[in-house]
JSON list of C-alpha atoms in Angstrom, two decimals:
[
{"chain": "P", "resi": 1, "resn": "MET", "atom": "CA", "xyz": [-36.43, 33.23, -14.65]},
{"chain": "P", "resi": 2, "resn": "SER", "atom": "CA", "xyz": [-35.71, 30.04, -12.72]},
{"chain": "P", "resi": 3, "resn": "GLY", "atom": "CA", "xyz": [-32.92, 29.61, -10.21]},
{"chain": "P", "resi": 4, "resn": "ALA", "atom": "CA", "xyz": [-31.09, 27.33, -12.65]},
{"chain": "P", "resi": 5, "resn": "ALA", "atom": "CA", "xyz": [-31.18, 30.04, -15.33]},
{"chain": "P", "resi": 6, "resn": "LEU", "atom": "CA", "xyz": [-29.81, 32.61, -12.88]},
{"chain": "P", "resi": 7, "resn": "LYS", "atom": "CA", "xyz": [-27.07, 30.19, -11.87]},
{"chain": "P", "resi": 8, "resn": "ARG", "atom": "CA", "xyz": [-26.03, 29.66, -15.49]},
{"chain": "P", "resi": 9, "resn": "ILE", "atom": "CA", "xyz": [-25.79, 33.41, -16.04]},
{"chain": "P", "resi": 10, "resn": "ALA", "atom": "CA", "xyz": [-23.81, 33.78, -12.81]},
{"chain": "P", "resi": 11, "resn": "VAL", "atom": "CA", "xyz": [-21.35, 31.07, -13.85]},
{"chain": "P", "resi": 12, "resn": "ILE", "atom": "CA", "xyz": [-20.88, 32.51, -17.35]},
{"chain": "P", "resi": 13, "resn": "THR", "atom": "CA", "xyz": [-20.29, 36.06, -16.12]},
{"chain": "P", "resi": 14, "resn": "MET", "atom": "CA", "xyz": [-17.94, 34.76, -13.42]},
{"chain": "P", "resi": 15, "resn": "LEU", "atom": "CA", "xyz": [-15.94, 32.92, -16.08]},
{"chain": "P", "resi": 16, "resn": "VAL", "atom": "CA", "xyz": [-15.77, 36.09, -18.19]},
{"chain": "P", "resi": 17, "resn": "ASP", "atom": "CA", "xyz": [-14.52, 38.03, -15.17]},
{"chain": "P", "resi": 18, "resn": "HIS", "atom": "CA", "xyz": [-11.89, 35.45, -14.31]},
{"chain": "P", "resi": 19, "resn": "ILE", "atom": "CA", "xyz": [-10.66, 35.28, -17.90]},
{"chain": "P", "resi": 20, "resn": "GLY", "atom": "CA", "xyz": [-10.03, 39.00, -17.62]},
{"chain": "P", "resi": 21, "resn": "VAL", "atom": "CA", "xyz": [-8.13, 38.70, -14.35]},
{"chain": "P", "resi": 22, "resn": "ALA", "atom": "CA", "xyz": [-6.18, 35.49, -15.02]},
{"chain": "P", "resi": 23, "resn": "LEU", "atom": "CA", "xyz": [-5.34, 36.03, -18.70]},
{"chain": "P", "resi": 24, "resn": "PHE", "atom": "CA", "xyz": [-5.64, 39.58, -19.98]},
{"chain": "P", "resi": 25, "resn": "TYR", "atom": "CA", "xyz": [-4.08, 41.04, -16.87]},
{"chain": "P", "resi": 26, "resn": "ILE", "atom": "CA", "xyz": [-0.87, 39.38, -18.09]},
{"chain": "P", "resi": 27, "resn": "PHE", "atom": "CA", "xyz": [-0.70, 41.83, -20.98]},
{"chain": "P", "resi": 28, "resn": "THR", "atom": "CA", "xyz": [-1.70, 44.88, -18.95]},
{"chain": "P", "resi": 29, "resn": "SER", "atom": "CA", "xyz": [0.98, 44.11, -16.35]},
{"chain": "P", "resi": 30, "resn": "ARG", "atom": "CA", "xyz": [3.73, 43.08, -18.78]},
{"chain": "P", "resi": 31, "resn": "TYR", "atom": "CA", "xyz": [3.31, 45.64, -21.53]},
{"chain": "P", "resi": 32, "resn": "ASP", "atom": "CA", "xyz": [2.27, 48.78, -19.69]},
{"chain": "P", "resi": 33, "resn": "GLY", "atom": "CA", "xyz": [2.97, 51.73, -21.98]},
{"chain": "P", "resi": 34, "resn": "SER", "atom": "CA", "xyz": [3.22, 49.72, -25.18]},
{"chain": "P", "resi": 35, "resn": "ALA", "atom": "CA", "xyz": [0.83, 49.64, -28.15]},
{"chain": "P", "resi": 36, "resn": "ALA", "atom": "CA", "xyz": [-0.36, 46.20, -27.05]},
{"chain": "P", "resi": 37, "resn": "PHE", "atom": "CA", "xyz": [-1.26, 47.54, -23.63]},
{"chain": "P", "resi": 38, "resn": "ALA", "atom": "CA", "xyz": [-4.15, 49.76, -24.73]},
{"chain": "P", "resi": 39, "resn": "GLY", "atom": "CA", "xyz": [-6.00, 46.97, -26.55]},
{"chain": "P", "resi": 40, "resn": "ALA", "atom": "CA", "xyz": [-5.43, 44.39, -23.81]},
{"chain": "P", "resi": 41, "resn": "ASP", "atom": "CA", "xyz": [-6.44, 46.85, -21.10]},
{"chain": "P", "resi": 42, "resn": "MET", "atom": "CA", "xyz": [-9.67, 47.72, -22.93]},
{"chain": "P", "resi": 43, "resn": "ILE", "atom": "CA", "xyz": [-10.57, 44.03, -23.19]},
{"chain": "P", "resi": 44, "resn": "TYR", "atom": "CA", "xyz": [-9.60, 43.50, -19.55]},
{"chain": "P", "resi": 45, "resn": "GLN", "atom": "CA", "xyz": [-11.82, 46.36, -18.35]},
{"chain": "P", "resi": 46, "resn": "THR", "atom": "CA", "xyz": [-14.74, 45.16, -20.49]},
{"chain": "P", "resi": 47, "resn": "LEU", "atom": "CA", "xyz": [-14.49, 41.61, -19.15]},
{"chain": "P", "resi": 48, "resn": "ARG", "atom": "CA", "xyz": [-14.39, 42.89, -15.57]},
{"chain": "P", "resi": 49, "resn": "ILE", "atom": "CA", "xyz": [-17.50, 45.01, -16.16]},
{"chain": "P", "resi": 50, "resn": "VAL", "atom": "CA", "xyz": [-19.40, 41.99, -17.52]},
{"chain": "P", "resi": 51, "resn": "GLY", "atom": "CA", "xyz": [-18.18, 39.96, -14.55]},
{"chain": "P", "resi": 52, "resn": "ARG", "atom": "CA", "xyz": [-19.71, 42.35, -12.02]},
{"chain": "P", "resi": 53, "resn": "THR", "atom": "CA", "xyz": [-23.05, 40.62, -12.60]},
{"chain": "P", "resi": 54, "resn": "SER", "atom": "CA", "xyz": [-21.93, 37.31, -11.11]},
{"chain": "P", "resi": 55, "resn": "PHE", "atom": "CA", "xyz": [-21.43, 37.97, -7.40]},
{"chain": "P", "resi": 56, "resn": "PRO", "atom": "CA", "xyz": [-24.88, 39.52, -6.64]},
{"chain": "P", "resi": 57, "resn": "LEU", "atom": "CA", "xyz": [-26.50, 36.58, -8.43]},
{"chain": "P", "resi": 58, "resn": "PHE", "atom": "CA", "xyz": [-24.52, 34.08, -6.37]},
{"chain": "P", "resi": 59, "resn": "CYS", "atom": "CA", "xyz": [-25.45, 35.96, -3.19]},
{"chain": "P", "resi": 60, "resn": "PHE", "atom": "CA", "xyz": [-29.15, 35.84, -4.10]},
{"chain": "P", "resi": 61, "resn": "LEU", "atom": "CA", "xyz": [-28.95, 32.14, -5.00]},
{"chain": "P", "resi": 62, "resn": "LEU", "atom": "CA", "xyz": [-27.14, 31.50, -1.72]},
{"chain": "P", "resi": 63, "resn": "VAL", "atom": "CA", "xyz": [-30.03, 33.09, 0.19]},
{"chain": "P", "resi": 64, "resn": "GLU", "atom": "CA", "xyz": [-32.55, 31.02, -1.78]},
{"chain": "P", "resi": 65, "resn": "GLY", "atom": "CA", "xyz": [-30.55, 27.87, -1.15]},
{"chain": "P", "resi": 66, "resn": "PHE", "atom": "CA", "xyz": [-30.38, 28.66, 2.56]},
{"chain": "P", "resi": 67, "resn": "LEU", "atom": "CA", "xyz": [-34.15, 29.24, 2.76]},
{"chain": "P", "resi": 68, "resn": "HIS", "atom": "CA", "xyz": [-34.97, 25.95, 1.03]},
{"chain": "P", "resi": 69, "resn": "THR", "atom": "CA", "xyz": [-32.27, 23.60, 2.28]},
{"chain": "P", "resi": 70, "resn": "SER", "atom": "CA", "xyz": [-33.30, 20.72, 4.50]},
{"chain": "P", "resi": 71, "resn": "GLY", "atom": "CA", "xyz": [-29.95, 20.66, 6.27]},
{"chain": "P", "resi": 72, "resn": "VAL", "atom": "CA", "xyz": [-28.05, 23.88, 7.02]},
{"chain": "P", "resi": 73, "resn": "GLY", "atom": "CA", "xyz": [-25.21, 21.90, 8.58]},
{"chain": "P", "resi": 74, "resn": "LYS", "atom": "CA", "xyz": [-24.62, 19.98, 5.36]},
{"chain": "P", "resi": 75, "resn": "TYR", "atom": "CA", "xyz": [-24.86, 23.24, 3.40]},
{"chain": "P", "resi": 76, "resn": "LEU", "atom": "CA", "xyz": [-22.18, 24.83, 5.55]},
{"chain": "P", "resi": 77, "resn": "GLY", "atom": "CA", "xyz": [-20.02, 21.72, 5.38]},
{"chain": "P", "resi": 78, "resn": "ARG", "atom": "CA", "xyz": [-20.24, 21.63, 1.59]},
{"chain": "P", "resi": 79, "resn": "LEU", "atom": "CA", "xyz": [-19.27, 25.30, 1.29]},
{"chain": "P", "resi": 80, "resn": "PHE", "atom": "CA", "xyz": [-16.35, 24.91, 3.68]},
{"chain": "P", "resi": 81, "resn": "LEU", "atom": "CA", "xyz": [-15.09, 21.75, 1.95]},
{"chain": "P", "resi": 82, "resn": "PHE", "atom": "CA", "xyz": [-15.03, 23.42, -1.46]},
{"chain": "P", "resi": 83, "resn": "ALA", "atom": "CA", "xyz": [-13.51, 26.54, 0.04]},
{"chain": "P", "resi": 84, "resn": "LEU", "atom": "CA", "xyz": [-10.56, 24.40, 1.09]},
{"chain": "P", "resi": 85, "resn": "LEU", "atom": "CA", "xyz": [-10.44, 22.54, -2.23]},
{"chain": "P", "resi": 86, "resn": "SER", "atom": "CA", "xyz": [-10.59, 25.78, -4.23]},
{"chain": "P", "resi": 87, "resn": "GLU", "atom": "CA", "xyz": [-7.90, 27.72, -2.39]},
{"chain": "P", "resi": 88, "resn": "VAL", "atom": "CA", "xyz": [-4.88, 26.32, -4.24]},
{"chain": "P", "resi": 89, "resn": "PRO", "atom": "CA", "xyz": [-6.55, 26.72, -7.69]},
{"chain": "P", "resi": 90, "resn": "PHE", "atom": "CA", "xyz": [-7.57, 30.26, -6.68]},
{"chain": "P", "resi": 91, "resn": "ASP", "atom": "CA", "xyz": [-4.03, 31.23, -5.65]},
{"chain": "P", "resi": 92, "resn": "PHE", "atom": "CA", "xyz": [-2.59, 29.45, -8.67]},
{"chain": "P", "resi": 93, "resn": "ALA", "atom": "CA", "xyz": [-4.85, 31.30, -11.14]},
{"chain": "P", "resi": 94, "resn": "PHE", "atom": "CA", "xyz": [-4.63, 34.80, -9.68]},
{"chain": "P", "resi": 95, "resn": "TYR", "atom": "CA", "xyz": [-1.35, 34.95, -7.75]},
{"chain": "P", "resi": 96, "resn": "ASP", "atom": "CA", "xyz": [0.94, 32.53, -9.62]},
{"chain": "P", "resi": 97, "resn": "SER", "atom": "CA", "xyz": [1.50, 30.70, -6.36]},
{"chain": "P", "resi": 98, "resn": "VAL", "atom": "CA", "xyz": [0.42, 27.41, -4.84]},
{"chain": "P", "resi": 99, "resn": "TRP", "atom": "CA", "xyz": [-0.28, 29.22, -1.57]},
{"chain": "P", "resi": 100, "resn": "ASP", "atom": "CA", "xyz": [-0.86, 32.93, -1.08]},
{"chain": "P", "resi": 101, "resn": "VAL", "atom": "CA", "xyz": [-2.62, 34.60, 1.87]},
{"chain": "P", "resi": 102, "resn": "THR", "atom": "CA", "xyz": [-3.31, 37.88, 0.06]},
{"chain": "P", "resi": 103, "resn": "MET", "atom": "CA", "xyz": [-6.95, 36.88, -0.52]},
{"chain": "P", "resi": 104, "resn": "GLN", "atom": "CA", "xyz": [-9.02, 33.73, 0.03]},
{"chain": "P", "resi": 105, "resn": "ASN", "atom": "CA", "xyz": [-11.54, 32.40, -2.48]},
{"chain": "P", "resi": 106, "resn": "VAL", "atom": "CA", "xyz": [-15.23, 33.35, -2.57]},
{"chain": "P", "resi": 107, "resn": "PHE", "atom": "CA", "xyz": [-16.43, 30.07, -1.07]},
{"chain": "P", "resi": 108, "resn": "PHE", "atom": "CA", "xyz": [-15.18, 31.34, 2.29]},
{"chain": "P", "resi": 109, "resn": "THR", "atom": "CA", "xyz": [-17.29, 34.48, 1.87]},
{"chain": "P", "resi": 110, "resn": "LEU", "atom": "CA", "xyz": [-20.35, 32.39, 1.00]},
{"chain": "P", "resi": 111, "resn": "PHE", "atom": "CA", "xyz": [-19.66, 30.16, 4.00]},
{"chain": "P", "resi": 112, "resn": "PHE", "atom": "CA", "xyz": [-19.62, 33.10, 6.40]},
{"chain": "P", "resi": 113, "resn": "GLY", "atom": "CA", "xyz": [-22.74, 34.45, 4.69]},
{"chain": "P", "resi": 114, "resn": "VAL", "atom": "CA", "xyz": [-24.69, 31.25, 5.40]},
{"chain": "P", "resi": 115, "resn": "LEU", "atom": "CA", "xyz": [-23.30, 31.14, 8.93]},
{"chain": "P", "resi": 116, "resn": "ALA", "atom": "CA", "xyz": [-24.49, 34.73, 9.51]},
{"chain": "P", "resi": 117, "resn": "MET", "atom": "CA", "xyz": [-27.96, 33.92, 8.16]},
{"chain": "P", "resi": 118, "resn": "THR", "atom": "CA", "xyz": [-28.13, 30.83, 10.39]},
{"chain": "P", "resi": 119, "resn": "VAL", "atom": "CA", "xyz": [-27.36, 32.87, 13.49]},
{"chain": "P", "resi": 120, "resn": "LEU", "atom": "CA", "xyz": [-29.96, 35.49, 12.54]},
{"chain": "P", "resi": 121, "resn": "ARG", "atom": "CA", "xyz": [-32.71, 33.00, 11.74]},
{"chain": "P", "resi": 122, "resn": "ARG", "atom": "CA", "xyz": [-32.28, 31.21, 15.05]},
{"chain": "P", "resi": 123, "resn": "SER", "atom": "CA", "xyz": [-32.70, 34.50, 16.90]},
{"chain": "P", "resi": 124, "resn": "GLU", "atom": "CA", "xyz": [-35.59, 35.92, 14.85]},
{"chain": "P", "resi": 125, "resn": "GLU", "atom": "CA", "xyz": [-38.43, 34.25, 16.79]},
{"chain": "P", "resi": 126, "resn": "LYS", "atom": "CA", "xyz": [-36.99, 34.99, 20.21]},
{"chain": "P", "resi": 127, "resn": "GLY", "atom": "CA", "xyz": [-36.87, 38.07, 22.40]},
{"chain": "P", "resi": 128, "resn": "THR", "atom": "CA", "xyz": [-35.08, 41.34, 21.85]},
{"chain": "P", "resi": 129, "resn": "LEU", "atom": "CA", "xyz": [-31.99, 40.19, 23.71]},
{"chain": "P", "resi": 130, "resn": "TRP", "atom": "CA", "xyz": [-31.68, 37.13, 21.45]},
{"chain": "P", "resi": 131, "resn": "LYS", "atom": "CA", "xyz": [-32.19, 39.26, 18.34]},
{"chain": "P", "resi": 132, "resn": "THR", "atom": "CA", "xyz": [-29.43, 41.60, 19.47]},
{"chain": "P", "resi": 133, "resn": "ALA", "atom": "CA", "xyz": [-27.15, 38.61, 20.07]},
{"chain": "P", "resi": 134, "resn": "GLY", "atom": "CA", "xyz": [-28.08, 37.31, 16.63]},
{"chain": "P", "resi": 135, "resn": "TRP", "atom": "CA", "xyz": [-26.99, 40.52, 14.96]},
{"chain": "P", "resi": 136, "resn": "ILE", "atom": "CA", "xyz": [-23.77, 40.56, 16.95]},
{"chain": "P", "resi": 137, "resn": "GLY", "atom": "CA", "xyz": [-23.10, 37.00, 15.79]},
{"chain": "P", "resi": 138, "resn": "ALA", "atom": "CA", "xyz": [-23.87, 37.92, 12.17]},
{"chain": "P", "resi": 139, "resn": "LEU", "atom": "CA", "xyz": [-21.51, 40.89, 12.33]},
{"chain": "P", "resi": 140, "resn": "LEU", "atom": "CA", "xyz": [-18.82, 38.67, 13.84]},
{"chain": "P", "resi": 141, "resn": "CYS", "atom": "CA", "xyz": [-19.18, 36.44, 10.77]},
{"chain": "P", "resi": 142, "resn": "ALA", "atom": "CA", "xyz": [-18.61, 39.49, 8.59]},
{"chain": "P", "resi": 143, "resn": "GLY", "atom": "CA", "xyz": [-15.61, 40.39, 10.75]},
{"chain": "P", "resi": 144, "resn": "ALA", "atom": "CA", "xyz": [-14.20, 36.89, 10.30]},
{"chain": "P", "resi": 145, "resn": "ALA", "atom": "CA", "xyz": [-14.46, 37.29, 6.53]},
{"chain": "P", "resi": 146, "resn": "HIS", "atom": "CA", "xyz": [-12.53, 40.55, 6.84]},
{"chain": "P", "resi": 147, "resn": "LEU", "atom": "CA", "xyz": [-9.81, 39.06, 9.03]},
{"chain": "P", "resi": 148, "resn": "LEU", "atom": "CA", "xyz": [-9.35, 36.09, 6.69]},
{"chain": "P", "resi": 149, "resn": "ARG", "atom": "CA", "xyz": [-9.29, 38.42, 3.67]},
{"chain": "P", "resi": 150, "resn": "THR", "atom": "CA", "xyz": [-11.93, 36.52, 1.77]},
{"chain": "P", "resi": 151, "resn": "ASP", "atom": "CA", "xyz": [-13.00, 37.60, -1.70]},
{"chain": "P", "resi": 152, "resn": "TYR", "atom": "CA", "xyz": [-15.37, 40.60, -1.23]},
{"chain": "P", "resi": 153, "resn": "SER", "atom": "CA", "xyz": [-14.50, 40.47, 2.48]},
{"chain": "P", "resi": 154, "resn": "TRP", "atom": "CA", "xyz": [-17.07, 41.63, 5.08]},
{"chain": "P", "resi": 155, "resn": "LYS", "atom": "CA", "xyz": [-18.84, 43.67, 2.41]},
{"chain": "P", "resi": 156, "resn": "GLY", "atom": "CA", "xyz": [-19.85, 40.49, 0.60]},
{"chain": "P", "resi": 157, "resn": "VAL", "atom": "CA", "xyz": [-21.34, 39.08, 3.81]},
{"chain": "P", "resi": 158, "resn": "VAL", "atom": "CA", "xyz": [-23.26, 42.33, 4.38]},
{"chain": "P", "resi": 159, "resn": "LEU", "atom": "CA", "xyz": [-24.68, 42.13, 0.84]},
{"chain": "P", "resi": 160, "resn": "ILE", "atom": "CA", "xyz": [-25.88, 38.59, 1.58]},
{"chain": "P", "resi": 161, "resn": "LEU", "atom": "CA", "xyz": [-27.52, 39.81, 4.80]},
{"chain": "P", "resi": 162, "resn": "VAL", "atom": "CA", "xyz": [-29.25, 42.67, 2.99]},
{"chain": "P", "resi": 163, "resn": "LEU", "atom": "CA", "xyz": [-30.77, 40.24, 0.49]},
{"chain": "P", "resi": 164, "resn": "TYR", "atom": "CA", "xyz": [-31.75, 37.89, 3.32]},
{"chain": "P", "resi": 165, "resn": "MET", "atom": "CA", "xyz": [-33.41, 40.50, 5.52]},
{"chain": "P", "resi": 166, "resn": "LEU", "atom": "CA", "xyz": [-35.44, 41.90, 2.60]},
{"chain": "P", "resi": 167, "resn": "ARG", "atom": "CA", "xyz": [-36.21, 38.52, 1.03]},
{"chain": "P", "resi": 168, "resn": "ARG", "atom": "CA", "xyz": [-39.99, 39.06, 1.24]},
{"chain": "P", "resi": 169, "resn": "GLN", "atom": "CA", "xyz": [-39.82, 42.39, -0.62]},
{"chain": "P", "resi": 170, "resn": "ARG", "atom": "CA", "xyz": [-38.20, 41.65, -3.96]},
{"chain": "P", "resi": 171, "resn": "VAL", "atom": "CA", "xyz": [-38.09, 45.18, -5.42]},
{"chain": "P", "resi": 172, "resn": "LEU", "atom": "CA", "xyz": [-36.83, 46.73, -2.18]},
{"chain": "P", "resi": 173, "resn": "SER", "atom": "CA", "xyz": [-34.31, 43.90, -1.88]},
{"chain": "P", "resi": 174, "resn": "CYS", "atom": "CA", "xyz": [-32.95, 44.64, -5.36]},
{"chain": "P", "resi": 175, "resn": "LEU", "atom": "CA", "xyz": [-32.76, 48.38, -4.72]},
{"chain": "P", "resi": 176, "resn": "ALA", "atom": "CA", "xyz": [-31.06, 47.93, -1.34]},
{"chain": "P", "resi": 177, "resn": "GLY", "atom": "CA", "xyz": [-28.71, 45.28, -2.74]},
{"chain": "P", "resi": 178, "resn": "TYR", "atom": "CA", "xyz": [-27.63, 47.53, -5.58]},
{"chain": "P", "resi": 179, "resn": "ALA", "atom": "CA", "xyz": [-27.17, 50.43, -3.17]},
{"chain": "P", "resi": 180, "resn": "ALA", "atom": "CA", "xyz": [-24.98, 48.19, -1.00]},
{"chain": "P", "resi": 181, "resn": "MET", "atom": "CA", "xyz": [-22.86, 47.29, -4.02]},
{"chain": "P", "resi": 182, "resn": "CYS", "atom": "CA", "xyz": [-22.43, 50.92, -5.00]},
{"chain": "P", "resi": 183, "resn": "ILE", "atom": "CA", "xyz": [-21.67, 52.16, -1.48]},
{"chain": "P", "resi": 184, "resn": "LEU", "atom": "CA", "xyz": [-19.69, 49.28, 0.02]},
{"chain": "P", "resi": 185, "resn": "LEU", "atom": "CA", "xyz": [-18.07, 47.68, -3.01]},
{"chain": "P", "resi": 186, "resn": "LYS", "atom": "CA", "xyz": [-17.79, 50.90, -5.05]},
{"chain": "P", "resi": 187, "resn": "ASP", "atom": "CA", "xyz": [-19.27, 48.96, -7.95]},
{"chain": "P", "resi": 188, "resn": "SER", "atom": "CA", "xyz": [-22.11, 50.36, -10.05]},
{"chain": "P", "resi": 189, "resn": "TRP", "atom": "CA", "xyz": [-21.78, 47.81, -12.87]},
{"chain": "P", "resi": 190, "resn": "GLY", "atom": "CA", "xyz": [-23.69, 45.06, -11.06]},
{"chain": "P", "resi": 191, "resn": "PHE", "atom": "CA", "xyz": [-27.12, 46.46, -11.91]},
{"chain": "P", "resi": 192, "resn": "PRO", "atom": "CA", "xyz": [-27.97, 43.75, -14.52]},
{"chain": "P", "resi": 193, "resn": "ALA", "atom": "CA", "xyz": [-27.87, 41.17, -11.71]},
{"chain": "P", "resi": 194, "resn": "PHE", "atom": "CA", "xyz": [-30.64, 42.91, -9.79]},
{"chain": "P", "resi": 195, "resn": "PHE", "atom": "CA", "xyz": [-32.79, 43.23, -12.89]},
{"chain": "P", "resi": 196, "resn": "LEU", "atom": "CA", "xyz": [-32.43, 39.47, -13.35]},
{"chain": "P", "resi": 197, "resn": "ILE", "atom": "CA", "xyz": [-33.15, 38.82, -9.66]},
{"chain": "P", "resi": 198, "resn": "GLU", "atom": "CA", "xyz": [-36.36, 40.83, -9.95]},
{"chain": "P", "resi": 199, "resn": "ARG", "atom": "CA", "xyz": [-37.43, 38.49, -12.77]},
{"chain": "P", "resi": 200, "resn": "TYR", "atom": "CA", "xyz": [-36.90, 35.37, -10.63]},
{"chain": "P", "resi": 201, "resn": "ASN", "atom": "CA", "xyz": [-40.02, 33.19, -10.71]},
{"chain": "P", "resi": 202, "resn": "GLY", "atom": "CA", "xyz": [-39.38, 31.23, -7.52]},
{"chain": "P", "resi": 203, "resn": "GLN", "atom": "CA", "xyz": [-38.79, 27.96, -9.40]},
{"chain": "P", "resi": 204, "resn": "LYS", "atom": "CA", "xyz": [-35.63, 25.90, -8.93]},
{"chain": "P", "resi": 205, "resn": "GLY", "atom": "CA", "xyz": [-35.37, 24.86, -12.58]},
{"chain": "P", "resi": 206, "resn": "LYS", "atom": "CA", "xyz": [-33.36, 21.99, -13.99]},
{"chain": "P", "resi": 207, "resn": "GLY", "atom": "CA", "xyz": [-29.70, 21.62, -13.21]},
{"chain": "P", "resi": 208, "resn": "SER", "atom": "CA", "xyz": [-27.28, 19.98, -10.80]},
{"chain": "P", "resi": 209, "resn": "LYS", "atom": "CA", "xyz": [-26.78, 21.79, -7.51]},
{"chain": "P", "resi": 210, "resn": "TYR", "atom": "CA", "xyz": [-23.20, 20.51, -7.46]},
{"chain": "P", "resi": 211, "resn": "PHE", "atom": "CA", "xyz": [-22.22, 21.99, -10.83]},
{"chain": "P", "resi": 212, "resn": "PHE", "atom": "CA", "xyz": [-20.95, 25.30, -9.45]},
{"chain": "P", "resi": 213, "resn": "TYR", "atom": "CA", "xyz": [-19.08, 23.59, -6.62]},
{"chain": "P", "resi": 214, "resn": "VAL", "atom": "CA", "xyz": [-17.09, 21.53, -9.11]},
{"chain": "P", "resi": 215, "resn": "PHE", "atom": "CA", "xyz": [-16.87, 24.16, -11.84]},
{"chain": "P", "resi": 216, "resn": "TYR", "atom": "CA", "xyz": [-15.28, 26.79, -9.58]},
{"chain": "P", "resi": 217, "resn": "PRO", "atom": "CA", "xyz": [-11.97, 25.04, -8.75]},
{"chain": "P", "resi": 218, "resn": "VAL", "atom": "CA", "xyz": [-11.79, 23.27, -12.13]},
{"chain": "P", "resi": 219, "resn": "HIS", "atom": "CA", "xyz": [-12.13, 26.43, -14.23]},
{"chain": "P", "resi": 220, "resn": "LEU", "atom": "CA", "xyz": [-9.49, 28.14, -12.05]},
{"chain": "P", "resi": 221, "resn": "LEU", "atom": "CA", "xyz": [-7.05, 25.31, -12.70]},
{"chain": "P", "resi": 222, "resn": "VAL", "atom": "CA", "xyz": [-7.74, 25.51, -16.44]},
{"chain": "P", "resi": 223, "resn": "LEU", "atom": "CA", "xyz": [-7.17, 29.28, -16.47]},
{"chain": "P", "resi": 224, "resn": "ALA", "atom": "CA", "xyz": [-3.99, 28.82, -14.44]},
{"chain": "P", "resi": 225, "resn": "GLY", "atom": "CA", "xyz": [-2.76, 26.29, -16.99]},
{"chain": "P", "resi": 226, "resn": "ILE", "atom": "CA", "xyz": [-3.48, 28.64, -19.87]},
{"chain": "P", "resi": 227, "resn": "ARG", "atom": "CA", "xyz": [-1.78, 31.44, -17.95]},
{"chain": "P", "resi": 228, "resn": "ILE", "atom": "CA", "xyz": [1.37, 29.37, -17.48]},
{"chain": "P", "resi": 229, "resn": "PHE", "atom": "CA", "xyz": [1.42, 28.43, -21.16]},
{"chain": "P", "resi": 230, "resn": "VAL", "atom": "CA", "xyz": [1.02, 32.05, -22.26]},
{"chain": "P", "resi": 231, "resn": "LEU", "atom": "CA", "xyz": [3.70, 33.28, -19.88]},
{"chain": "P", "resi": 232, "resn": "LYS", "atom": "CA", "xyz": [6.08, 30.58, -21.06]},
{"chain": "P", "resi": 233, "resn": "TYR", "atom": "CA", "xyz": [5.68, 31.22, -24.79]},
{"chain": "P", "resi": 234, "resn": "LEU", "atom": "CA", "xyz": [4.81, 34.95, -24.77]}
]
């Protein structure tokens, strides 16, 4: 499978997951104990299970993008810019608020992931002392994700680092990545992502690299709008 195909699957499963959180959670929270609750909760849980495939795919694609980018600085700048642009839509869709510090959107996690990989790569060809400093810097990036309460927190950054460090051993990378999801994120439903990653053919494929950047905040705003409509007329 090409990178573009993996990205499409990641976007679709992310959308399914967010539909569950932003829309069906309305029913599970409003009608707990009623007849409507059981059906809505079953749909909600199913959508969340399907959505577990998205984040590992995005982490893998992030690593691939980092390895092939001609400008890491621009890559980091793009991630940070869309992290800022996506925060209000993220809070609006999931917290019914224009601004909420409970959790920050996943672009911040991806940003710290790339920053951690950058620190590690710059220390890889140097002495032991530099390599130690590189790992300290990478762990500080994970700590920053934790302090800022980003989506998936420090655990998401660690998953990115696992996939990066084992990038030359695809099967081992998939096994270790899935183990990290199960142990750190307590999530065993992400296994389809690693099967798909193992089938990656190393080709970029056709598609705009900016699609996900734009799609992420836009689809959150759309879901927030639907959520408001449902809450108003429910």
